[in-house]
Short mmCIF file of C-alpha atoms in Angstrom, two decimals:
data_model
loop_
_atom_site.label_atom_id
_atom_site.label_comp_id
_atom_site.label_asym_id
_atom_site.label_seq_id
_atom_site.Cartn_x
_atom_site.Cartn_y
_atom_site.Cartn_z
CA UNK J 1 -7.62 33.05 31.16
CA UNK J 2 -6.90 35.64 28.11
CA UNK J 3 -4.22 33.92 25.84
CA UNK J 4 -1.39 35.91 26.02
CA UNK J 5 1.75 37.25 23.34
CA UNK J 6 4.26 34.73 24.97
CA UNK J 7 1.30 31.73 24.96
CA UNK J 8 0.62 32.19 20.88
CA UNK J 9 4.57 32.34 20.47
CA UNK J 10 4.74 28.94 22.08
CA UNK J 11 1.75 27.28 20.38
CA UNK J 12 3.08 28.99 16.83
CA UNK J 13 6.68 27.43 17.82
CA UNK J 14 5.02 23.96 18.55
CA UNK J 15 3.57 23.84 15.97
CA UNK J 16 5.80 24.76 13.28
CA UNK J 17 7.78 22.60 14.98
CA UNK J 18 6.07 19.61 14.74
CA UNK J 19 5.06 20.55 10.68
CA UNK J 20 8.90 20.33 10.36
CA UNK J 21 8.80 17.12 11.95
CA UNK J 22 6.39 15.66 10.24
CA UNK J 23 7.86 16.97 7.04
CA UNK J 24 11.34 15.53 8.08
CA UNK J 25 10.06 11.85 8.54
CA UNK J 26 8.17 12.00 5.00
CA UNK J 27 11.36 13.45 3.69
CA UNK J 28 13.19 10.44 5.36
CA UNK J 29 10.70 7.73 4.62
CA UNK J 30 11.00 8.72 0.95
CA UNK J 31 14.75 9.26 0.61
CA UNK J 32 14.77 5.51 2.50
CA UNK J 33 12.16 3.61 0.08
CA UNK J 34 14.22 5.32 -3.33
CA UNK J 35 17.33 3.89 -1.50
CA UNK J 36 15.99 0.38 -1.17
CA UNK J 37 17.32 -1.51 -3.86
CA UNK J 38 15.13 -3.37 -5.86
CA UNK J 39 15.15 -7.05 -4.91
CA UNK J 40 15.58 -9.61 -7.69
CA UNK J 41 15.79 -13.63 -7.89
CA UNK J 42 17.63 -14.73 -11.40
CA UNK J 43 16.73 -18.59 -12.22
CA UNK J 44 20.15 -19.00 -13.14
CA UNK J 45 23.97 -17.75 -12.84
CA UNK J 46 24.22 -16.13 -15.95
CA UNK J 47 21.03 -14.68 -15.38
CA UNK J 48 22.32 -12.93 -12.11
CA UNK J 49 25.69 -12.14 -13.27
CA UNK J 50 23.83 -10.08 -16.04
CA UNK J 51 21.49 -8.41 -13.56
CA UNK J 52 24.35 -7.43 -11.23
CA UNK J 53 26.47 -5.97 -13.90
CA UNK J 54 23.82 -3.47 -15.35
CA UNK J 55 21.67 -3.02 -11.57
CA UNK J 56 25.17 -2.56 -9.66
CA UNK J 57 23.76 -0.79 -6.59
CA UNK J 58 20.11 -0.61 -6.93
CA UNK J 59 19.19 -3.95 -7.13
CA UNK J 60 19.87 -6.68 -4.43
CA UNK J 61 19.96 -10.20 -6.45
CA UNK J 62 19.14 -13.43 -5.13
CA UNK J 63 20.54 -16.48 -7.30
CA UNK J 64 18.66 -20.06 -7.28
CA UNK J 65 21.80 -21.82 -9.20
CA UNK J 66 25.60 -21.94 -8.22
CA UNK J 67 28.17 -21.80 -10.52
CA UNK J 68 29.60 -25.47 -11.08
CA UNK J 69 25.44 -26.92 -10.76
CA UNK J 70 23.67 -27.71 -13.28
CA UNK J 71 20.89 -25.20 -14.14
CA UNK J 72 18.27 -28.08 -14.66
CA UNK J 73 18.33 -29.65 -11.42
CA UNK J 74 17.74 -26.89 -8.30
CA UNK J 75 16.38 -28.42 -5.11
CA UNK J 76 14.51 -25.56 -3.43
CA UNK J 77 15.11 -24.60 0.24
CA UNK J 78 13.33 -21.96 2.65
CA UNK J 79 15.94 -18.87 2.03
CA UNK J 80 14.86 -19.36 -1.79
CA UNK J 81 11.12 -19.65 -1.13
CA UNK J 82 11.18 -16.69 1.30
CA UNK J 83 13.93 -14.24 -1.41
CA UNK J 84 10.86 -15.34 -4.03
CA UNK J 85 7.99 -14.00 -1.66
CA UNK J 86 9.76 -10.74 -0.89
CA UNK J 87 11.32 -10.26 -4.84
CA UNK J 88 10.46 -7.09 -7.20
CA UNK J 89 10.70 -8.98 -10.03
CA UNK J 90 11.94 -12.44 -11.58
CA UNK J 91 14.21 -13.09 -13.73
CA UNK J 92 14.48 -16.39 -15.87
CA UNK J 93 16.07 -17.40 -18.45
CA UNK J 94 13.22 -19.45 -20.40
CA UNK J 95 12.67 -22.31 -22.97
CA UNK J 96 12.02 -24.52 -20.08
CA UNK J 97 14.91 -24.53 -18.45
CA UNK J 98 13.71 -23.96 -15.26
CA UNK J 99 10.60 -26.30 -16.04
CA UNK J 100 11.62 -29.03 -13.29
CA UNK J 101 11.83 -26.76 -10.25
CA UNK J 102 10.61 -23.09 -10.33
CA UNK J 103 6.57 -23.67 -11.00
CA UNK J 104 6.73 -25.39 -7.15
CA UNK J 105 9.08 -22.93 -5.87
CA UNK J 106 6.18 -20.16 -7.23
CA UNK J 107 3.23 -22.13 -5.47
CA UNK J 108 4.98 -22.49 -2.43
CA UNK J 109 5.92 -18.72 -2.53
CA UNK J 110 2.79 -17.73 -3.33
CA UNK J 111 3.44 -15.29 -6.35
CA UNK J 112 0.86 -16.09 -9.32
CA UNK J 113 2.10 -12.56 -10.59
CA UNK J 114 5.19 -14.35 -11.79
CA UNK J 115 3.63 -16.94 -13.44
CA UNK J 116 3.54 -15.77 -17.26
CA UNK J 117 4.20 -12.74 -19.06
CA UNK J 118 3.72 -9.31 -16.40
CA UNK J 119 5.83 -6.36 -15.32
CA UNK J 120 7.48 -8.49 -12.60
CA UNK J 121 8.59 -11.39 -14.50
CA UNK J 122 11.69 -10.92 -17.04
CA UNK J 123 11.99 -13.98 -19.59
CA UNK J 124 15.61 -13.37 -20.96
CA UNK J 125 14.55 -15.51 -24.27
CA UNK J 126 11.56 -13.74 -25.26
CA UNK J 127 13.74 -11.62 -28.14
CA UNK J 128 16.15 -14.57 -28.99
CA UNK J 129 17.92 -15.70 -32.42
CA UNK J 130 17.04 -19.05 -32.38
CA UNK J 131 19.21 -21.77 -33.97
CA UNK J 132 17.59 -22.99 -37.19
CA UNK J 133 17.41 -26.75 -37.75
CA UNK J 134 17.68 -29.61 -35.48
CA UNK J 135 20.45 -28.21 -33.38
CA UNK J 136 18.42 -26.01 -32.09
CA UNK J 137 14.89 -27.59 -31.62
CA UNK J 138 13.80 -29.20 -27.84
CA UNK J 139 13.04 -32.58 -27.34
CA UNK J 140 9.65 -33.47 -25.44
CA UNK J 141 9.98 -35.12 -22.13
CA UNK J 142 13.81 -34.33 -22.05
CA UNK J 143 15.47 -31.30 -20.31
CA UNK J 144 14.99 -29.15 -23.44
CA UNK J 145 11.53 -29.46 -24.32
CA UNK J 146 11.37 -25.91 -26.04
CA UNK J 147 14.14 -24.80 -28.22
CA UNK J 148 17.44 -25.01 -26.75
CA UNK J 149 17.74 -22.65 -23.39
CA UNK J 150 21.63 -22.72 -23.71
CA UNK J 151 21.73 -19.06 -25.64
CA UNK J 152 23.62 -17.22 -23.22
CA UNK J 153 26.47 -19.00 -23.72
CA UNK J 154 26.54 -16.19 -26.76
CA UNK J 155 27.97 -13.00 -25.66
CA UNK J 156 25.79 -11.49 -28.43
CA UNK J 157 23.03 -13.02 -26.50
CA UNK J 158 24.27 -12.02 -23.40
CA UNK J 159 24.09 -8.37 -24.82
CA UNK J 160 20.67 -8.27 -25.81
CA UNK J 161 19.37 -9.75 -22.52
CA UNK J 162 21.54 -7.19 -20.72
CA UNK J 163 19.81 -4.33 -22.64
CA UNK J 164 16.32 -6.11 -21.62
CA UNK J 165 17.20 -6.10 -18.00
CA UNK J 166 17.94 -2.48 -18.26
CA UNK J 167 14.72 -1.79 -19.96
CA UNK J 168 12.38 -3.34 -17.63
CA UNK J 169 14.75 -2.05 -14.35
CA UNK J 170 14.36 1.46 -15.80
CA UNK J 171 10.47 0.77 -15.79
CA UNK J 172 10.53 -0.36 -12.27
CA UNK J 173 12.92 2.28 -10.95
CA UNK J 174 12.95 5.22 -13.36
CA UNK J 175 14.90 7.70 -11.22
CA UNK J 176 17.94 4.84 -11.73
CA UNK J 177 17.62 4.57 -15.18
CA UNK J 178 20.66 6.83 -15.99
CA UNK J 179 22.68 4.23 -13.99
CA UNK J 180 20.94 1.32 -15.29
CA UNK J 181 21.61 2.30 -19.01
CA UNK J 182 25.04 4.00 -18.64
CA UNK J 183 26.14 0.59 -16.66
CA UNK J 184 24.85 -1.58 -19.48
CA UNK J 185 26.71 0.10 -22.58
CA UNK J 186 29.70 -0.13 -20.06
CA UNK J 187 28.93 -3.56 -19.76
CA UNK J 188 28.67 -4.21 -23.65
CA UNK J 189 31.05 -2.05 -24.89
CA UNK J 190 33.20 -4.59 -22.89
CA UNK J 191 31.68 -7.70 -24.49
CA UNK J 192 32.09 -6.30 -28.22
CA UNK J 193 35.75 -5.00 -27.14
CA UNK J 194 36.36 -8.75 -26.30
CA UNK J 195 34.75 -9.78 -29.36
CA UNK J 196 35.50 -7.66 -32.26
CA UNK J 197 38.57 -5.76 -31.21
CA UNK J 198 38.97 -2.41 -29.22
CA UNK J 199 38.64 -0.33 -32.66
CA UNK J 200 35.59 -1.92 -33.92
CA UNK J 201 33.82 -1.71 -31.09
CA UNK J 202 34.91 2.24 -30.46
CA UNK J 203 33.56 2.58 -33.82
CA UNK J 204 29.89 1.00 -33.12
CA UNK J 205 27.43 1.01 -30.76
CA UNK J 206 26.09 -1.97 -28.66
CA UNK J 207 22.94 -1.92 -30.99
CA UNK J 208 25.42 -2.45 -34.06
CA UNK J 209 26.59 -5.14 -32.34
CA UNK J 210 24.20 -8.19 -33.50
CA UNK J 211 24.33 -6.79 -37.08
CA UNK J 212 28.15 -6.54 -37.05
CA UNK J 213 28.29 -10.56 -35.69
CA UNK J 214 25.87 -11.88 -38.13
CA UNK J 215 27.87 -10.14 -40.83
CA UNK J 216 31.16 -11.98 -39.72
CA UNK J 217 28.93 -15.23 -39.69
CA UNK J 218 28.09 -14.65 -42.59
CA UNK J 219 31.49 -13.92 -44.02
CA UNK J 220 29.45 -10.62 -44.95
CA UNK J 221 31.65 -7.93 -42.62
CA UNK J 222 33.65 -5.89 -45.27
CA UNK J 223 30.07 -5.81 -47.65
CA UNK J 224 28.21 -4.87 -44.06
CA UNK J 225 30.55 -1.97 -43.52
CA UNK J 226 30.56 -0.68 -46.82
CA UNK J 227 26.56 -0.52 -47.13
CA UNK J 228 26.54 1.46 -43.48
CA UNK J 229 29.28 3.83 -43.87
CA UNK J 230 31.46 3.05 -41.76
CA UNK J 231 34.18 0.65 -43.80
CA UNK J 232 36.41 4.40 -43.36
CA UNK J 233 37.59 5.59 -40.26
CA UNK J 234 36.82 8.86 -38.55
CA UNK J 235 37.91 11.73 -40.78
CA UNK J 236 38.53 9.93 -43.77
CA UNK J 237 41.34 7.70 -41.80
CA UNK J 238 41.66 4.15 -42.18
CA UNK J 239 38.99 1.72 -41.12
CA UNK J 240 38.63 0.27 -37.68
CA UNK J 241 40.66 -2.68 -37.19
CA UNK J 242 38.70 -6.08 -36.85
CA UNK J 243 39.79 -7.53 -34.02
CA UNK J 244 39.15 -9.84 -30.92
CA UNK J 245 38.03 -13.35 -30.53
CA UNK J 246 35.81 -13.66 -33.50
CA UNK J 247 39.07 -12.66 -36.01
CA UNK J 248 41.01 -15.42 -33.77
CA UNK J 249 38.49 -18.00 -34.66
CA UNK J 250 38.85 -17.00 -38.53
CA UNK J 251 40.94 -19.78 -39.04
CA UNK J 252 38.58 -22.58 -37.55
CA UNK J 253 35.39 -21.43 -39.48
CA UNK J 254 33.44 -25.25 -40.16
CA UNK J 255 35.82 -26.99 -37.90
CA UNK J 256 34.24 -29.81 -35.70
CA UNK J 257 33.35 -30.37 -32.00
CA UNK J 258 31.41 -32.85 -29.84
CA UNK J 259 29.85 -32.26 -26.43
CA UNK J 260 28.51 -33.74 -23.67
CA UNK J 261 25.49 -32.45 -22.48
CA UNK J 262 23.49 -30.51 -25.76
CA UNK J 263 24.52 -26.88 -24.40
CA UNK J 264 26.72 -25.40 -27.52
CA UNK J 265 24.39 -24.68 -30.36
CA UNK J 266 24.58 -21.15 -29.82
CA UNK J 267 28.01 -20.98 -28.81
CA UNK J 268 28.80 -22.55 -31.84
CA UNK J 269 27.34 -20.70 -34.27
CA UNK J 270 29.07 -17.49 -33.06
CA UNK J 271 32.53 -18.98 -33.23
CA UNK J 272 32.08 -20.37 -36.73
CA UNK J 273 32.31 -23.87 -35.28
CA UNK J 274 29.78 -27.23 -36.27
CA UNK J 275 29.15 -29.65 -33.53
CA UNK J 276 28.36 -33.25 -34.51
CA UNK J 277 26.65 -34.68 -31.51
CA UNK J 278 26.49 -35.10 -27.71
CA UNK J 279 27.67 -37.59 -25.50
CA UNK J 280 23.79 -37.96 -23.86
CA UNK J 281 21.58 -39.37 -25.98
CA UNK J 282 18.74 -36.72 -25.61
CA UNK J 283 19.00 -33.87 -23.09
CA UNK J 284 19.10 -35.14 -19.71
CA UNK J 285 20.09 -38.77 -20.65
CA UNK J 286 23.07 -40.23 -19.33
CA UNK J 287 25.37 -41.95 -22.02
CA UNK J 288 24.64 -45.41 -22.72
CA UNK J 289 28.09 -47.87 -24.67
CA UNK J 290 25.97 -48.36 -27.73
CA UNK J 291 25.71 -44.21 -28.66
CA UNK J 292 29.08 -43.49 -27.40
CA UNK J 293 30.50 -46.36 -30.02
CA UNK J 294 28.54 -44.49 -32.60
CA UNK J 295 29.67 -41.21 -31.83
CA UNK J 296 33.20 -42.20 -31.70
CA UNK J 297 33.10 -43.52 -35.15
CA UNK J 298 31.36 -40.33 -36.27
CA UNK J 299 34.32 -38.56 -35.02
CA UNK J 300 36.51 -40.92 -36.95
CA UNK J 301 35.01 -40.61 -39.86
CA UNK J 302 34.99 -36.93 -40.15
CA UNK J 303 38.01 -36.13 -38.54
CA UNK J 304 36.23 -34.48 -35.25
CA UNK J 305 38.82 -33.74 -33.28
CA UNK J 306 37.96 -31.79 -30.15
CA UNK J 307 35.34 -32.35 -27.57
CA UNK J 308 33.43 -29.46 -25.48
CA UNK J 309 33.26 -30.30 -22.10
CA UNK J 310 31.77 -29.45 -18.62
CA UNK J 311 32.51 -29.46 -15.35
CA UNK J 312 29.27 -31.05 -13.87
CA UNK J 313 29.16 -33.75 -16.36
CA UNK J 314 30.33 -37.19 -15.60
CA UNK J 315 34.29 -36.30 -16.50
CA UNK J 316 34.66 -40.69 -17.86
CA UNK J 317 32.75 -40.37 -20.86
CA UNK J 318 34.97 -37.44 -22.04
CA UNK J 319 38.18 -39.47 -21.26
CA UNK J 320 36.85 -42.29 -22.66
CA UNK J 321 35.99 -40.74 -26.08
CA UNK J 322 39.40 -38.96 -26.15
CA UNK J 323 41.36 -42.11 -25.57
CA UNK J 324 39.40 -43.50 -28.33
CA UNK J 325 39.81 -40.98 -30.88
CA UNK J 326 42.95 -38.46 -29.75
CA UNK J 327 40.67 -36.05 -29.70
CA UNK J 328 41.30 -32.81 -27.43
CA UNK J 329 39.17 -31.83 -24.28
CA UNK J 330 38.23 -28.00 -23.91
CA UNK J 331 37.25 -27.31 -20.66
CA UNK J 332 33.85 -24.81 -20.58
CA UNK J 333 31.98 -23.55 -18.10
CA UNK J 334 28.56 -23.90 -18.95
CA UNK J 335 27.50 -20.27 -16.83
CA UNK J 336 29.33 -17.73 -14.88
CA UNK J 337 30.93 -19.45 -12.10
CA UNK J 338 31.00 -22.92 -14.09
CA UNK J 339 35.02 -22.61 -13.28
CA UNK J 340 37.74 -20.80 -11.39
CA UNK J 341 37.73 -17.24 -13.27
CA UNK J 342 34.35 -17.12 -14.52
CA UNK J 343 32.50 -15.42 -11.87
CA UNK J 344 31.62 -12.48 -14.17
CA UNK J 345 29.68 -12.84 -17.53
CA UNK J 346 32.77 -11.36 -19.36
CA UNK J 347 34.98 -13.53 -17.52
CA UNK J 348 33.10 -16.53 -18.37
CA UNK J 349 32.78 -15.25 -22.08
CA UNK J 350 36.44 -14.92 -22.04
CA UNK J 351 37.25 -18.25 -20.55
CA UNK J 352 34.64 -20.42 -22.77
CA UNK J 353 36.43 -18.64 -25.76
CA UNK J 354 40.11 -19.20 -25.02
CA UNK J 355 39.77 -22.55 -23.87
CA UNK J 356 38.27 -23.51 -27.17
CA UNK J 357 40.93 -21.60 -29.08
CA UNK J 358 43.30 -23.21 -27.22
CA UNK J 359 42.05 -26.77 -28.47
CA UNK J 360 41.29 -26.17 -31.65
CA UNK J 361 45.07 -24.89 -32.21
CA UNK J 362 46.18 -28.09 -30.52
CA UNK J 363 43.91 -30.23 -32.36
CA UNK J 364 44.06 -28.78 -35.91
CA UNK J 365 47.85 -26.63 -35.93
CA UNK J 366 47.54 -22.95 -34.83
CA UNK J 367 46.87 -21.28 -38.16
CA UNK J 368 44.57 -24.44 -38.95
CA UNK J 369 42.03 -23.61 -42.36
CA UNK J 370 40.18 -25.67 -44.73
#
């Protein structure tokens, strides 16, 4: 039969019809796959907090650690195991600190591509300031085999790992990347406005940040200023105040501290503080009467009077080593979550360094100095 006018409408209609259709569910299937957020497992709570804070929507994070545990010990179950198989990319903190439990966890999972460096594996300690000298060396065969992993516990840490989560997010999703990076100088303009004062940090940028601390550290800020132009204000106006937590802790600069599990190294050296030893024996050690005696007369005899403590540590050697040298207990968390307050990375930075304020006024007189 000849095909008529109306017949070659109706095929031309189909057809275009179905082209749109098929056009539509590409259209669809794409706009759904860019939508999926990017799924990430963090090793540890401070790990994920930091992930969160610069991935906000486009990243769906799965946490092996909560809050008050501690990071060391993680016994594995199927919802990890299965989050692991499905993840974009891993996040760990490094320096063996997940040493114990996440090479299984991989096996069982079955992802070799997160086993050493790769574009799916994030090691949070791969561009870290170490702590020179003992404090900050690992013991072999003890929960810190590598250099100590306790370096978040540094906001200016915490910065720098933030910026390296943005940079490999960015990599794996680059049509988020203006979110990713606009979230993270949120995020550390925060941290240095906590740190250094709202004016100082207004006045620098999250990359002057590490420069600016090591300065203070130093007792180097006003010559640090001076050399990169910025000891003026705008306009020729005064210079930015110098402010926040680290001018709080001006008056404790050398001032003592003992802890209970070997987490503060880093923490300490940002708050201008010296810690004199640990209630453990090595990492991962429980305290034994014989070091405990020694440590307390180590505290006598230099006049140690505050002790850093956490909540997952056995709370009776800290009470016993304050009854036996009046020595005052500041309560830390050791990661976000650690305690009531500190579910966010700036809440825990805040938290860790008002609670140690806090002691060291009651320990030494609030405007305590040499």
């Amino acid at each position: 039969m000849p095909e008529t006018q109306t017949s070659r409408s109706i095929s031309s209609s189909r057809l275009r019809a179905t082209l749109l259709a098929l056009l539509v569910g590409l259209v669809t299937a794409e706009t759904r796959a860019r939508a999926e957020p990017l799924r990430v497992c963090a090793t540890a709570t401070d790990a994920r907090a930091l992930v969160e804070v610069v991935g906000g929507d486009a990243v769906e994070v799965t946490g092996f650690v909560a809050g008050p545990d501690d990071p060391h010990v993680v016994e594995p179950t199927r919802s990890m195991i299965e989050a692991l198989a499905r993840a974009d990319l891993l996040v760990v903190v490094g320096l063996g600190l997940e040493q114990a439990w996440l090479p299984g966890m991989l096996a069982t999972a079955g992802r070799a591509d997160f086993v050493g460096e790769g574009q799916r594996r994030l090691d949070l300690s791969s561009n870290l300031r170490t702590v020179a000298g003992p404090e900050g060396r690992g013991v072999p065969g003890s929960f810190h085999p590598e250099d100590n992993p306790h370096f978040l516990a540094d906001p200016v840490e915490g910065v720098k790992a933030a910026a390296a989560i943005a940079d490999r997010l960015s990599a794996l999703r680059p049509e988020e990347e203006d979110g990713f990076r606009a979230r993270y100088r949120g995020f550390a303009g925060e941290v240095m406005a906590a740190m250094l004062g709202a004016e100082m940090a207004a006045a620098h940028g999250p990359e002057d940040f590490e420069a600016l601390c090591i300065a203070i550290e130093r007792g180097e800020l006003a010559a640090h200023l001076r050399e990169h132009g910025s000891a003026e204000g705008s306009a020729g106006g005064p210079p930015p105040r110098f402010g926040g937590w680290l001018a709080a802790y001006e008056p404790f600069q050398n001032r003592t501290a003992i802890g209970d599990h070997d987490l503060w190294p880093y923490f300490a050296r940002r708050y201008g503080i010296r810690v004199l030893g640990y209630m453990e024996p090595e990492p991962g050690l429980p305290p034994t009467a014989p070091h405990l005696a020694g440590l307390v007369a180590e505290m006598k005899e230099a006049g140690c009077r505050v002790i850093l403590s956490v909540q997952y540590f056995d709370p009776r050697h800290a009470r016993f080593v304050s009854e036996a040298t009046g020595a005052v207990q500041a309560e830390l968390a050791n990661q976000p979550g650690g305690r009531e307050g500190t579910g966010s990375y700036l809440e825990f930075v805040n938290h860790n360094a008002g609670e140690l304020l806090a002691a060291l006024r009651r320990a030494y007189g609030p405007e305590a100095r040499p």
